[in-house]
């Protein structure tokens, strides 16, 4: 696996996640469908490499934490 390319894809995904959150809103099902679908696509692109899976799981969990903090005010 080319780690430079992988982490560039991760960086691009984070930017896209910010755009998706602004477009859909973090409380919308469409946003979370985008998160799961796009994270799955990254994992598939890297043949479900353990690093890809763990990285995308961590990012999805991070987004969940951001969402929960927003809900608490």
mmCIF file of N, CA and C in Angstrom, residues 27-54:
data_model
loop_
_atom_site.group_PDB
_atom_site.id
_atom_site.type_symbol
_atom_site.label_atom_id
_atom_site.label_comp_id
_atom_site.label_asym_id
_atom_site.label_seq_id
_atom_site.Cartn_x
_atom_site.Cartn_y
_atom_site.Cartn_z
ATOM 1 N N UNK A 27 -27.180 15.972 11.340
ATOM 2 C CA UNK A 27 -28.294 15.215 11.917
ATOM 3 C C UNK A 27 -29.112 14.487 10.853
ATOM 4 N N UNK A 28 -28.740 14.628 9.595
ATOM 5 C CA UNK A 28 -29.535 14.001 8.534
ATOM 6 C C UNK A 28 -29.060 12.582 8.239
ATOM 7 N N UNK A 29 -29.998 11.724 7.908
ATOM 8 C CA UNK A 29 -29.613 10.362 7.508
ATOM 9 C C UNK A 29 -28.724 10.361 6.269
ATOM 10 N N UNK A 30 -28.932 11.336 5.378
ATOM 11 C CA UNK A 30 -28.130 11.396 4.163
ATOM 12 C C UNK A 30 -26.637 11.600 4.479
ATOM 13 N N UNK A 31 -26.352 12.416 5.486
ATOM 14 C CA UNK A 31 -24.961 12.626 5.867
ATOM 15 C C UNK A 31 -24.338 11.323 6.340
ATOM 16 N N UNK A 32 -25.021 10.617 7.219
ATOM 17 C CA UNK A 32 -24.459 9.389 7.771
ATOM 18 C C UNK A 32 -24.385 8.289 6.725
ATOM 19 N N UNK A 33 -25.298 8.294 5.760
ATOM 20 C CA UNK A 33 -25.186 7.355 4.642
ATOM 21 C C UNK A 33 -23.950 7.685 3.810
ATOM 22 N N UNK A 34 -23.705 8.990 3.617
ATOM 23 C CA UNK A 34 -22.509 9.391 2.886
ATOM 24 C C UNK A 34 -21.259 8.933 3.639
ATOM 25 N N UNK A 35 -21.236 9.150 4.950
ATOM 26 C CA UNK A 35 -20.072 8.752 5.756
ATOM 27 C C UNK A 35 -19.801 7.260 5.603
ATOM 28 N N UNK A 36 -20.825 6.449 5.808
ATOM 29 C CA UNK A 36 -20.595 5.003 5.760
ATOM 30 C C UNK A 36 -20.246 4.529 4.355
ATOM 31 N N UNK A 37 -20.929 5.066 3.359
ATOM 32 C CA UNK A 37 -20.648 4.649 1.987
ATOM 33 C C UNK A 37 -19.265 5.060 1.514
ATOM 34 N N UNK A 38 -18.900 6.293 1.793
ATOM 35 C CA UNK A 38 -17.595 6.777 1.335
ATOM 36 C C UNK A 38 -16.453 6.146 2.127
ATOM 37 N N UNK A 39 -16.661 5.915 3.409
ATOM 38 C CA UNK A 39 -15.629 5.227 4.205
ATOM 39 C C UNK A 39 -15.445 3.803 3.689
ATOM 40 N N UNK A 40 -16.546 3.154 3.374
ATOM 41 C CA UNK A 40 -16.465 1.805 2.804
ATOM 42 C C UNK A 40 -15.743 1.788 1.470
ATOM 43 N N UNK A 41 -15.955 2.829 0.677
ATOM 44 C CA UNK A 41 -15.284 2.920 -0.621
ATOM 45 C C UNK A 41 -13.768 3.053 -0.460
ATOM 46 N N UNK A 42 -13.354 3.838 0.535
ATOM 47 C CA UNK A 42 -11.908 3.980 0.786
ATOM 48 C C UNK A 42 -11.336 2.623 1.208
ATOM 49 N N UNK A 43 -12.042 1.944 2.097
ATOM 50 C CA UNK A 43 -11.553 0.629 2.534
ATOM 51 C C UNK A 43 -11.448 -0.327 1.350
ATOM 52 N N UNK A 44 -12.461 -0.337 0.502
ATOM 53 C CA UNK A 44 -12.429 -1.216 -0.674
ATOM 54 C C UNK A 44 -11.292 -0.850 -1.611
ATOM 55 N N UNK A 45 -11.072 0.450 -1.808
ATOM 56 C CA UNK A 45 -9.991 0.899 -2.690
ATOM 57 C C UNK A 45 -8.656 0.333 -2.244
ATOM 58 N N UNK A 46 -8.482 0.178 -0.942
ATOM 59 C CA UNK A 46 -7.224 -0.338 -0.393
ATOM 60 C C UNK A 46 -7.349 -1.796 0.046
ATOM 61 N N UNK A 47 -8.231 -2.528 -0.645
ATOM 62 C CA UNK A 47 -8.414 -3.970 -0.440
ATOM 63 C C UNK A 47 -8.615 -4.333 1.029
ATOM 64 N N UNK A 48 -9.380 -3.501 1.731
ATOM 65 C CA UNK A 48 -9.679 -3.730 3.150
ATOM 66 C C UNK A 48 -8.409 -3.939 3.987
ATOM 67 N N UNK A 49 -7.391 -3.195 3.646
ATOM 68 C CA UNK A 49 -6.156 -3.214 4.437
ATOM 69 C C UNK A 49 -6.521 -2.828 5.874
ATOM 70 N N UNK A 50 -5.964 -3.510 6.873
ATOM 71 C CA UNK A 50 -6.305 -3.199 8.266
ATOM 72 C C UNK A 50 -6.119 -1.724 8.635
ATOM 73 N N UNK A 51 -5.092 -1.068 8.094
ATOM 74 C CA UNK A 51 -4.895 0.345 8.397
ATOM 75 C C UNK A 51 -6.045 1.184 7.830
ATOM 76 N N UNK A 52 -6.474 0.871 6.631
ATOM 77 C CA UNK A 52 -7.580 1.607 6.020
ATOM 78 C C UNK A 52 -8.853 1.438 6.852
ATOM 79 N N UNK A 53 -9.133 0.215 7.259
ATOM 80 C CA UNK A 53 -10.333 -0.044 8.059
ATOM 81 C C UNK A 53 -10.269 0.713 9.376
ATOM 82 N N UNK A 54 -9.153 0.617 10.079
ATOM 83 C CA UNK A 54 -9.035 1.290 11.378
ATOM 84 C C UNK A 54 -9.084 2.804 11.233
#
